[in-house]
Amino acid sequence: MKEEQIEKLRGVVRDCVGKHLYSSAIFFADKVAAITSDPADIYMQAQALYLGRHYRRAFHLLNASQIVLRDLRFRYLAAKCLEELKEWDQCLSMLGPAKVDEQGNITDTKDYGSMYLDKDGEDREIKILSAIYFLRGKAYEALENRVQARLWYKAAIKADPLCYEALECLIEGHMLTCEEETSLLSTLQFSPEDGWLSSFYSCLVKKYDKEYVVEAKFRELEQEHTLKNNTDLLACKAEYYHQCGEYQKCFELTSILLEKDPFHLKCTLVHLAAAMELGHSNELYLMACNLVKDYPQKALSWFAVGCYYYCIKKYDQSRRYFSKATSLDGTFAPAWIGYGNAYAAQEEGDQAMSAYRTASRLFPGCHLPTLYIGMEYMRTHSFKLAEQFFLQAKTICPSDPLVYNELGTVAYHMEEYKEAVLWFEKTLARIPSSVSEMWEPTVVNLAHALRKLKRYNEAIVYYEKALALSTRSSSTYAGLAYTYHLQDDFTSAITYYHKALWLKPDEQFCTEMLNLALEDECRHGADIEFESHQR
């Protein structure tokens, strides 16, 4: 057969692959490979078999060729076949020996200096070594060796920053702490034309910076790089709003996004979280029904069902569905945390702790399981243990204000009021946006701690700030009244005791203190009258 005819057949194979006619591609690729015995044509045939889901046949063809151990593309495709067959140990064996250090640098690559057929193509493609490192990471993760998986994912993204999947696995799997994520991004070697990608990656990682810093990053991508309506970017922005506690803003943005792209699963997860916080049980019900219908094998679908039952306070059912989500995907962090929270909501501390400990082990870069373990210890008044876990959570994520709030609360319970004031002040300093109603309890607790230290004027300032955020808290009015009472300002104390009792008429403390304040004012008035008569 003439060379022109062979080249035409190669074109037919490529066209069949492009049109997803894999049986046709396999048929013609087999004939081309038989005629030429060219390694490139054998590779094309193996690729057609792989795309047609004939994994065993593709692996046999590659393994039988003399070039499989000398050409990285052959080796990689053979390993991909073994990945699909779930033969993970053989997959790693096919990729050859290699070692990686803690920073994701390869220390032993003697087998990777082998021939590679299309070296010119490397300028236009993701580097083959990056893909190989990523596949190693997937194999180790499937074998539940998440430590090695993390190192190989880091190696993959460092070998080629265009290997987005490696970064996605590190972020979604919570494999890195905040500090490690930032450090990794700073080591990536982006080409000059990939400046937008560097900015985009910085938006994907944990976002606890001040609002103006994060908003500036989003604005740069929207305006300078014309990604204003990009769904991935808007999903990142929604995630940031959720982290800031701006749940309504987050929910509105995810609702718009899901109208545009109803099957964007990352946005769906953020939407579910926002709906949970806002108590939108109807929305959760509809989302859960649609997800179970469209994706019955995805953990996210059953997580959504669990969220619905959690929202309507049916914790036994919610636990069942969170558990189902973890059995479908053991690396789905929200399901593990939801599972623990469902136990904690019924004060079943041991089971909640067990779920949180599993999550903490699986997701070393996520501080929430450690934080929740601390909260469980605080609920049982084990304050020293609680403090240890809060400090551990602070090490993992030193910029989340919620961690500092819990440290302040535990210090207050241990009657370390100076420490409590410092932690509460750090909490308010780390809130990314303006202080919202979500942080009203922190402001009140700071006022309580200041009152305990007899810094009454400062306490009054913070009680008033708390009332500006929410006027529905009887404990804030009671705290303010008691502070005025301690300052012998009985008139103001009586006014605020009345306001507290109007919100909560059966509050015993306020009832007793109001009677005392009235007696004190009468006595004080009588003393003043007596003194005036004496003069």
Coordinates of C-alpha atoms in Angstrom, one line a residue:
M1 CA 0.0 0.0 0.0
K2 CA 1.3 3.4 -0.9
E3 CA 2.3 6.0 1.7
E4 CA -0.5 8.4 0.6
Q5 CA -3.1 5.7 1.2
I6 CA -1.6 4.9 4.6
E7 CA -1.6 8.6 5.5
K8 CA -5.2 8.9 4.4
L9 CA -6.1 5.9 6.6
R10 CA -4.4 7.6 9.6
G11 CA -6.6 10.7 8.9
V12 CA -9.7 8.4 8.8
V13 CA -8.7 7.0 12.3
R14 CA -8.2 10.5 13.7
D15 CA -11.6 11.6 12.2
C16 CA -13.3 8.6 13.7
V17 CA -11.9 9.4 17.1
G18 CA -13.0 13.0 16.7
K19 CA -16.5 11.8 15.8
H20 CA -16.5 9.2 18.7
L21 CA -16.8 6.3 16.2
Y22 CA -14.4 4.1 18.2
S23 CA -15.2 0.7 16.6
S24 CA -14.4 2.3 13.2
A25 CA -11.2 3.9 14.6
I26 CA -10.1 0.5 16.0
F27 CA -10.8 -1.3 12.7
F28 CA -8.8 1.2 10.6
A29 CA -6.0 1.7 13.2
D30 CA -5.5 -2.1 13.3
K31 CA -5.0 -2.2 9.5
V32 CA -2.5 0.7 9.5
A33 CA -0.5 -0.8 12.4
A34 CA -0.4 -4.2 10.6
I35 CA 0.9 -2.6 7.4
T36 CA 3.6 -0.3 8.9
S37 CA 4.5 -1.9 12.3
D38 CA 5.5 1.7 13.1
P39 CA 5.5 2.4 16.9
A40 CA 3.5 5.6 16.3
D41 CA 0.8 3.6 14.5
I42 CA 0.8 0.9 17.2
Y43 CA 0.3 3.7 19.8
M44 CA -2.6 5.1 17.7
Q45 CA -4.2 1.6 17.6
A46 CA -3.8 1.3 21.4
Q47 CA -5.3 4.7 22.0
A48 CA -8.3 3.8 19.8
L49 CA -8.8 0.6 21.8
Y50 CA -8.5 2.6 25.1
L51 CA -11.1 5.1 24.0
G52 CA -13.4 2.2 22.9
R53 CA -13.1 0.8 26.5
H54 CA -11.1 -2.3 25.4
Y55 CA -8.6 -1.9 28.2
R56 CA -7.3 -5.4 28.4
R57 CA -6.7 -5.6 24.7
A58 CA -5.0 -2.2 24.6
F59 CA -2.8 -3.1 27.6
H60 CA -1.9 -6.4 25.9
L61 CA -1.0 -4.7 22.6
L62 CA 1.2 -2.1 24.4
N63 CA 2.8 -4.7 26.7
A64 CA 3.6 -6.9 23.8
S65 CA 5.4 -4.2 21.9
Q66 CA 9.2 -3.9 22.4
I67 CA 9.0 -0.2 23.0
V68 CA 6.7 0.0 26.0
L69 CA 9.5 0.4 28.6
R70 CA 11.5 2.8 26.4
D71 CA 8.8 5.2 25.5
L72 CA 7.0 7.2 28.2
R73 CA 3.8 7.6 26.2
F74 CA 3.5 3.8 25.7
R75 CA 4.1 3.3 29.4
Y76 CA 1.7 6.0 30.4
L77 CA -1.1 4.6 28.2
A78 CA -0.5 1.1 29.5
A79 CA -0.7 2.4 33.1
K80 CA -4.0 4.2 32.2
C81 CA -5.4 0.9 31.0
L82 CA -4.5 -0.7 34.4
E83 CA -6.1 2.3 36.1
E84 CA -9.4 1.6 34.4
L85 CA -9.1 -2.0 35.4
K86 CA -8.5 -0.9 39.0
E87 CA -5.2 -2.9 39.1
W88 CA -3.4 -0.2 41.1
D89 CA -0.2 -2.1 42.2
Q90 CA 0.4 -3.2 38.5
C91 CA -0.3 0.4 37.5
L92 CA 2.5 1.7 39.8
S93 CA 4.8 -1.1 38.6
M94 CA 4.2 -0.1 35.0
L95 CA 5.1 3.5 35.7
G96 CA 8.5 2.4 37.0
P97 CA 10.5 3.2 40.2
A98 CA 10.7 6.9 41.4
K99 CA 11.0 8.8 44.6
V100 CA 9.6 12.2 45.6
D101 CA 10.5 14.4 48.6
E102 CA 8.2 16.4 50.9
Q103 CA 8.3 19.4 48.6
G104 CA 7.1 17.4 45.6
N105 CA 10.6 17.3 44.0
I106 CA 11.6 14.1 42.2
T107 CA 14.8 12.6 43.7
D108 CA 15.1 9.4 41.6
T109 CA 14.2 9.4 37.9
K110 CA 16.8 7.1 36.4
D111 CA 14.0 5.3 34.4
Y112 CA 12.5 8.6 33.1
G113 CA 15.4 9.6 30.8
S114 CA 14.0 7.1 28.2
M115 CA 13.1 7.9 24.7
Y116 CA 9.9 9.9 23.9
L117 CA 8.6 9.9 20.4
D118 CA 7.1 13.4 20.1
K119 CA 9.5 15.7 21.9
D120 CA 8.5 18.7 19.8
G121 CA 4.9 18.2 20.9
E122 CA 5.9 18.9 24.5
D123 CA 5.9 22.6 23.7
R124 CA 2.2 22.4 22.8
E125 CA 1.1 19.8 25.4
I126 CA 1.0 19.1 29.1
K127 CA 4.3 17.5 29.9
I128 CA 4.1 13.7 29.9
L129 CA 6.0 13.5 33.2
S130 CA 3.4 15.7 34.8
A131 CA 0.6 13.3 33.7
I132 CA 2.7 10.3 34.9
Y133 CA 3.2 11.9 38.4
F134 CA -0.6 12.6 38.5
L135 CA -1.5 9.0 37.7
R136 CA 0.9 7.9 40.4
G137 CA -0.9 10.1 42.9
K138 CA -4.3 8.6 41.8
A139 CA -3.0 5.1 42.2
Y140 CA -1.6 5.9 45.7
E141 CA -4.9 7.5 46.7
A142 CA -6.9 4.5 45.5
L143 CA -4.6 2.3 47.6
E144 CA -5.4 4.7 50.6
N145 CA -1.9 6.0 50.9
R146 CA -2.9 9.6 50.9
V147 CA 0.5 10.8 52.2
Q148 CA 2.2 9.5 49.0
A149 CA -0.7 10.7 46.9
R150 CA -0.3 14.2 48.2
L151 CA 3.4 14.3 47.3
W152 CA 2.9 13.0 43.8
Y153 CA 0.0 15.5 43.1
K154 CA 2.4 18.2 44.2
A155 CA 5.1 16.8 41.9
A156 CA 2.6 16.8 39.0
I157 CA 1.5 20.4 39.4
K158 CA 5.2 21.5 39.8
A159 CA 6.2 19.6 36.7
D160 CA 3.6 21.5 34.7
P161 CA 1.3 24.1 36.1
L162 CA -1.2 23.3 33.3
C163 CA -2.0 20.0 35.0
Y164 CA -5.0 21.4 36.7
E165 CA -6.4 18.0 37.9
A166 CA -3.5 17.6 40.3
L167 CA -4.2 21.0 42.0
E168 CA -7.9 20.1 42.0
C169 CA -7.2 16.8 43.9
L170 CA -5.0 18.7 46.4
I171 CA -7.7 21.3 47.1
E172 CA -10.9 19.2 46.9
G173 CA -9.2 16.5 49.0
H174 CA -8.0 19.0 51.6
M175 CA -4.5 17.6 51.4
L176 CA -2.7 20.9 52.2
T177 CA -3.0 23.5 54.9
C178 CA -3.5 27.1 54.0
E179 CA 0.2 27.8 54.3
E180 CA 1.1 24.8 52.2
E181 CA -1.3 25.8 49.4
T182 CA 0.2 29.4 49.3
S183 CA 3.7 28.0 49.4
L184 CA 3.0 25.5 46.5
L185 CA 1.5 28.2 44.3
S186 CA 4.5 30.5 44.8
T187 CA 6.8 27.7 43.5
L188 CA 4.9 27.1 40.2
Q189 CA 6.7 28.2 37.1
F190 CA 4.1 29.9 34.9
S191 CA 5.0 31.0 31.4
P192 CA 4.5 34.8 30.7
E193 CA 1.3 34.2 28.8
D194 CA -0.2 32.2 31.7
G195 CA -0.4 35.1 34.2
W196 CA -4.2 34.7 34.2
L197 CA -3.8 31.1 35.3
S198 CA -1.7 32.1 38.3
S199 CA -4.4 34.5 39.4
F200 CA -7.1 31.9 38.9
Y201 CA -5.3 29.3 40.9
S202 CA -4.9 31.9 43.8
C203 CA -8.7 32.2 43.8
L204 CA -9.2 28.4 44.0
V205 CA -7.2 27.9 47.3
K206 CA -8.6 28.7 50.7
K207 CA -9.6 32.4 50.9
Y208 CA -9.4 34.0 54.3
D209 CA -7.8 37.3 53.2
K210 CA -9.4 40.6 53.7
E211 CA -12.4 41.3 51.4
Y212 CA -10.7 44.0 49.4
V213 CA -7.7 41.7 48.7
V214 CA -9.9 38.8 47.4
E215 CA -12.2 41.1 45.5
A216 CA -9.2 42.7 43.7
K217 CA -8.2 39.2 42.5
F218 CA -11.6 38.5 41.2
R219 CA -11.8 42.0 39.5
E220 CA -8.4 41.4 37.8
L221 CA -9.7 38.2 36.3
E222 CA -13.0 39.6 35.3
Q223 CA -11.8 42.8 33.7
E224 CA -8.2 42.2 32.6
H225 CA -8.6 38.6 31.5
T226 CA -12.3 39.0 30.4
L227 CA -13.6 36.1 32.5
K228 CA -16.5 38.1 34.0
N229 CA -19.2 35.5 33.2
N230 CA -17.1 32.4 33.7
T231 CA -18.9 29.8 35.9
D232 CA -15.8 28.4 37.6
L233 CA -14.8 31.9 38.6
L234 CA -18.3 32.8 39.9
A235 CA -18.4 29.5 41.8
C236 CA -15.1 30.5 43.5
K237 CA -16.6 33.9 44.4
A238 CA -19.7 32.2 45.8
E239 CA -17.5 29.9 47.9
Y240 CA -15.7 33.0 49.2
Y241 CA -19.1 34.6 50.2
H242 CA -19.9 31.4 52.1
Q243 CA -16.6 31.5 54.0
C244 CA -17.3 35.1 54.9
G245 CA -20.7 34.2 56.3
E246 CA -22.5 36.2 53.7
Y247 CA -24.9 33.3 53.0
Q248 CA -27.7 35.3 51.3
K249 CA -25.3 36.8 48.9
C250 CA -23.8 33.4 48.2
F251 CA -27.2 31.8 47.7
E252 CA -28.3 34.5 45.2
L253 CA -25.1 34.1 43.2
T254 CA -25.3 30.3 43.1
S255 CA -29.0 30.4 42.1
I256 CA -28.0 32.6 39.1
L257 CA -25.2 30.3 38.2
L258 CA -27.3 27.1 38.4
E259 CA -29.9 28.6 36.1
K260 CA -27.1 29.1 33.6
D261 CA -25.4 25.8 34.2
P262 CA -27.6 23.4 36.3
F263 CA -25.0 20.6 36.3
H264 CA -22.0 22.6 37.7
L265 CA -21.3 20.3 40.7
K266 CA -18.9 22.5 42.5
C267 CA -21.4 25.4 42.4
T268 CA -24.1 22.9 43.5
L269 CA -22.2 22.0 46.7
V270 CA -21.8 25.7 47.6
H271 CA -25.5 26.2 46.9
L272 CA -26.5 23.4 49.2
A273 CA -24.2 24.8 52.0
A274 CA -25.8 28.2 51.7
A275 CA -29.3 26.8 51.6
M276 CA -28.6 24.9 54.8
E277 CA -27.4 28.0 56.6
L278 CA -30.4 29.9 55.5
G279 CA -32.8 27.1 56.4
H280 CA -34.3 26.8 52.8
S281 CA -35.6 23.3 53.2
N282 CA -37.8 23.4 50.1
E283 CA -34.8 24.3 47.9
L284 CA -32.8 21.5 49.5
Y285 CA -35.6 19.0 48.8
L286 CA -35.8 20.0 45.1
M287 CA -32.0 19.9 44.7
A288 CA -31.8 16.5 46.4
C289 CA -34.5 15.0 44.2
N290 CA -32.9 16.3 41.0
L291 CA -29.4 15.2 42.0
V292 CA -30.5 11.6 43.0
K293 CA -32.3 11.3 39.7
D294 CA -29.4 12.6 37.6
Y295 CA -26.4 11.3 39.6
P296 CA -27.5 8.3 41.7
Q297 CA -23.9 7.1 42.1
K298 CA -22.4 10.4 43.3
A299 CA -21.8 11.1 46.9
L300 CA -23.0 14.7 46.4
S301 CA -26.5 13.5 45.6
W302 CA -27.0 11.6 48.9
F303 CA -25.2 14.4 50.8
A304 CA -27.9 16.7 49.5
V305 CA -30.6 14.3 50.9
G306 CA -28.8 14.4 54.2
C307 CA -28.7 18.2 54.2
Y308 CA -32.5 18.3 53.7
Y309 CA -33.2 16.0 56.6
Y310 CA -30.6 17.9 58.8
C311 CA -32.3 21.2 57.9
I312 CA -35.8 19.9 59.0
K313 CA -34.1 18.4 62.2
K314 CA -34.6 14.8 61.3
Y315 CA -31.1 13.8 62.4
D316 CA -31.4 10.0 62.2
Q317 CA -32.4 10.1 58.5
S318 CA -29.8 12.8 57.8
R319 CA -27.1 10.5 59.4
R320 CA -28.2 7.6 57.2
Y321 CA -27.7 9.6 54.0
F322 CA -24.5 11.3 55.1
S323 CA -23.2 7.7 55.8
K324 CA -24.3 6.6 52.3
A325 CA -22.4 9.5 50.8
T326 CA -19.2 8.5 52.6
S327 CA -19.6 4.9 51.5
L328 CA -19.9 6.0 47.8
D329 CA -16.9 8.3 48.1
G330 CA -14.7 8.1 51.3
T331 CA -12.8 11.2 50.2
F332 CA -15.9 13.5 50.2
A333 CA -15.1 15.7 53.2
P334 CA -18.5 17.5 53.5
A335 CA -20.3 14.2 54.1
W336 CA -18.0 13.2 56.9
I337 CA -18.4 16.6 58.6
G338 CA -22.2 16.4 58.1
Y339 CA -22.2 12.9 59.6
G340 CA -20.4 14.2 62.7
N341 CA -22.7 17.2 63.0
A342 CA -25.8 15.1 62.8
Y343 CA -24.6 13.1 65.8
A344 CA -23.5 16.3 67.6
A345 CA -27.0 17.8 67.1
Q346 CA -28.4 15.0 69.2
E347 CA -25.5 15.3 71.7
E348 CA -24.2 11.8 70.8
G349 CA -20.6 13.0 71.5
D350 CA -18.7 9.7 71.1
Q351 CA -20.1 8.9 67.6
A352 CA -19.7 12.6 66.5
M353 CA -16.0 12.5 67.7
S354 CA -15.4 9.3 65.8
A355 CA -16.7 10.9 62.5
Y356 CA -14.6 14.0 63.1
R357 CA -11.5 12.0 63.9
T358 CA -11.9 10.1 60.6
A359 CA -12.3 13.3 58.7
S360 CA -9.3 14.8 60.5
R361 CA -7.2 11.8 59.4
L362 CA -8.4 11.8 55.8
F363 CA -8.2 15.5 55.3
P364 CA -5.1 16.9 57.1
G365 CA -5.5 20.3 55.3
C366 CA -9.1 20.8 56.6
H367 CA -9.2 22.4 60.1
L368 CA -13.0 22.0 60.6
P369 CA -13.0 18.4 62.0
T370 CA -10.3 19.4 64.5
L371 CA -12.4 22.5 65.4
Y372 CA -15.5 20.5 65.9
I373 CA -13.7 18.0 68.1
G374 CA -12.7 21.0 70.3
M375 CA -16.4 22.1 70.3
E376 CA -17.5 18.6 71.5
Y377 CA -14.9 18.7 74.3
M378 CA -16.1 22.2 75.3
R379 CA -19.7 20.9 75.4
T380 CA -18.6 18.3 77.9
H381 CA -16.6 21.0 79.9
S382 CA -13.2 19.4 79.1
F383 CA -11.8 22.9 78.5
K384 CA -8.1 22.1 78.4
L385 CA -8.6 19.4 75.8
A386 CA -10.9 21.7 73.8
E387 CA -8.2 24.4 73.9
Q388 CA -5.6 21.9 72.5
F389 CA -7.7 21.0 69.6
F390 CA -8.6 24.7 68.8
L391 CA -4.8 25.5 68.8
Q392 CA -4.3 22.5 66.5
A393 CA -7.0 23.9 64.2
K394 CA -5.3 27.3 64.3
T395 CA -2.0 25.7 63.1
I396 CA -3.8 24.2 60.1
C397 CA -5.7 27.4 59.2
P398 CA -4.3 30.4 61.1
S399 CA -6.6 32.9 59.3
D400 CA -10.1 31.6 60.1
P401 CA -11.8 33.9 62.6
L402 CA -14.0 31.1 63.9
V403 CA -11.0 29.4 65.4
Y404 CA -10.1 32.5 67.4
N405 CA -13.7 32.9 68.5
E406 CA -13.6 29.4 70.0
L407 CA -10.3 30.0 71.7
G408 CA -11.8 33.1 73.2
T409 CA -14.9 31.2 74.4
V410 CA -12.8 28.4 76.0
A411 CA -10.6 31.0 77.7
Y412 CA -13.7 32.7 79.1
H413 CA -15.0 29.4 80.5
M414 CA -11.7 28.8 82.2
E415 CA -12.0 32.3 83.7
E416 CA -8.9 33.5 81.8
Y417 CA -10.6 36.8 80.9
K418 CA -7.5 38.7 79.7
E419 CA -6.7 35.8 77.3
A420 CA -10.4 35.7 76.2
V421 CA -10.3 39.5 75.4
L422 CA -7.2 39.0 73.2
W423 CA -8.7 36.1 71.3
F424 CA -12.0 37.9 70.7
E425 CA -10.2 41.0 69.5
K426 CA -8.2 38.8 67.1
T427 CA -11.4 37.3 65.9
L428 CA -12.9 40.7 65.0
A429 CA -9.6 41.8 63.4
R430 CA -9.7 38.7 61.1
I431 CA -13.2 39.0 59.8
P432 CA -12.7 39.5 56.0
S433 CA -15.7 41.8 55.5
S434 CA -17.5 44.2 57.8
V435 CA -18.8 42.7 61.0
S436 CA -22.3 41.2 60.3
E437 CA -25.0 39.8 62.6
M438 CA -23.3 36.4 62.3
W439 CA -20.5 37.7 64.6
E440 CA -22.8 39.4 67.2
P441 CA -22.2 36.6 69.8
T442 CA -18.4 37.3 69.5
V443 CA -19.0 41.0 70.2
V444 CA -21.2 40.1 73.2
N445 CA -18.7 37.7 74.5
L446 CA -16.0 40.3 74.3
A447 CA -18.2 42.7 76.2
H448 CA -18.8 40.0 78.9
A449 CA -15.0 39.4 79.2
L450 CA -14.3 43.2 79.5
R451 CA -17.0 43.4 82.2
K452 CA -15.4 40.6 84.2
L453 CA -12.1 42.6 84.0
K454 CA -14.1 45.6 85.4
R455 CA -13.4 47.6 82.2
Y456 CA -17.0 48.8 82.2
N457 CA -16.9 51.6 79.8
E458 CA -15.3 49.4 77.1
A459 CA -17.8 46.7 77.8
I460 CA -20.7 49.1 77.3
V461 CA -19.2 50.2 73.9
Y462 CA -19.2 46.5 72.7
Y463 CA -22.7 45.8 74.1
E464 CA -23.9 48.7 72.1
K465 CA -22.1 47.5 69.0
A466 CA -23.8 44.1 69.5
L467 CA -27.2 45.8 69.7
A468 CA -26.5 47.6 66.5
L469 CA -26.0 44.2 64.9
S470 CA -29.0 42.5 66.5
T471 CA -31.7 44.0 68.7
R472 CA -33.4 40.6 69.4
S473 CA -30.9 39.2 72.0
S474 CA -32.1 39.4 75.6
S475 CA -28.7 38.3 76.9
T476 CA -27.1 41.4 75.4
Y477 CA -29.6 43.7 77.1
A478 CA -29.1 41.8 80.3
G479 CA -25.3 42.2 80.1
L480 CA -25.6 45.9 79.4
A481 CA -28.0 46.4 82.2
Y482 CA -25.8 44.5 84.7
T483 CA -22.7 46.6 83.6
Y484 CA -24.7 49.8 84.3
H485 CA -25.8 48.3 87.6
L486 CA -22.2 47.6 88.6
Q487 CA -21.4 51.3 87.8
D488 CA -24.3 52.4 90.1
D489 CA -26.2 53.8 87.1
F490 CA -29.4 52.4 88.3
T491 CA -31.7 54.2 85.9
S492 CA -30.0 52.9 82.8
A493 CA -29.8 49.4 84.4
I494 CA -33.5 49.4 85.0
T495 CA -34.2 50.5 81.5
Y496 CA -32.2 47.6 80.0
Y497 CA -33.5 45.0 82.4
H498 CA -37.0 45.9 81.2
K499 CA -35.9 45.5 77.6
A500 CA -34.3 42.1 78.3
L501 CA -37.5 41.0 80.1
W502 CA -39.7 42.2 77.3
L503 CA -37.8 39.8 74.9
K504 CA -37.7 37.0 77.5
P505 CA -40.2 37.5 80.3
D506 CA -39.3 34.3 82.2
E507 CA -35.6 35.3 82.6
Q508 CA -35.0 34.7 86.3
F509 CA -31.6 36.6 86.5
C510 CA -33.1 39.8 85.0
T511 CA -36.2 39.6 87.2
E512 CA -34.1 39.3 90.4
M513 CA -31.6 42.0 89.3
L514 CA -34.4 44.4 88.3
N515 CA -35.9 44.1 91.8
L516 CA -32.4 44.8 93.2
A517 CA -31.8 47.7 90.9
L518 CA -35.2 49.2 91.9
E519 CA -34.3 48.8 95.6
D520 CA -30.9 50.3 95.0
E521 CA -32.3 53.3 93.1
C522 CA -34.8 53.9 95.9
R523 CA -32.1 53.6 98.5
H524 CA -29.8 55.8 96.5
G525 CA -32.6 58.4 96.0
A526 CA -33.3 58.4 99.8
D527 CA -29.6 58.9 100.5
I528 CA -29.4 61.9 98.2
E529 CA -32.6 63.4 99.8
F530 CA -31.2 62.8 103.3
E531 CA -27.9 64.5 102.3
S532 CA -29.7 67.5 100.9
H533 CA -31.7 67.9 104.2
Q534 CA -28.4 67.7 106.2
R535 CA -26.9 70.5 104.1

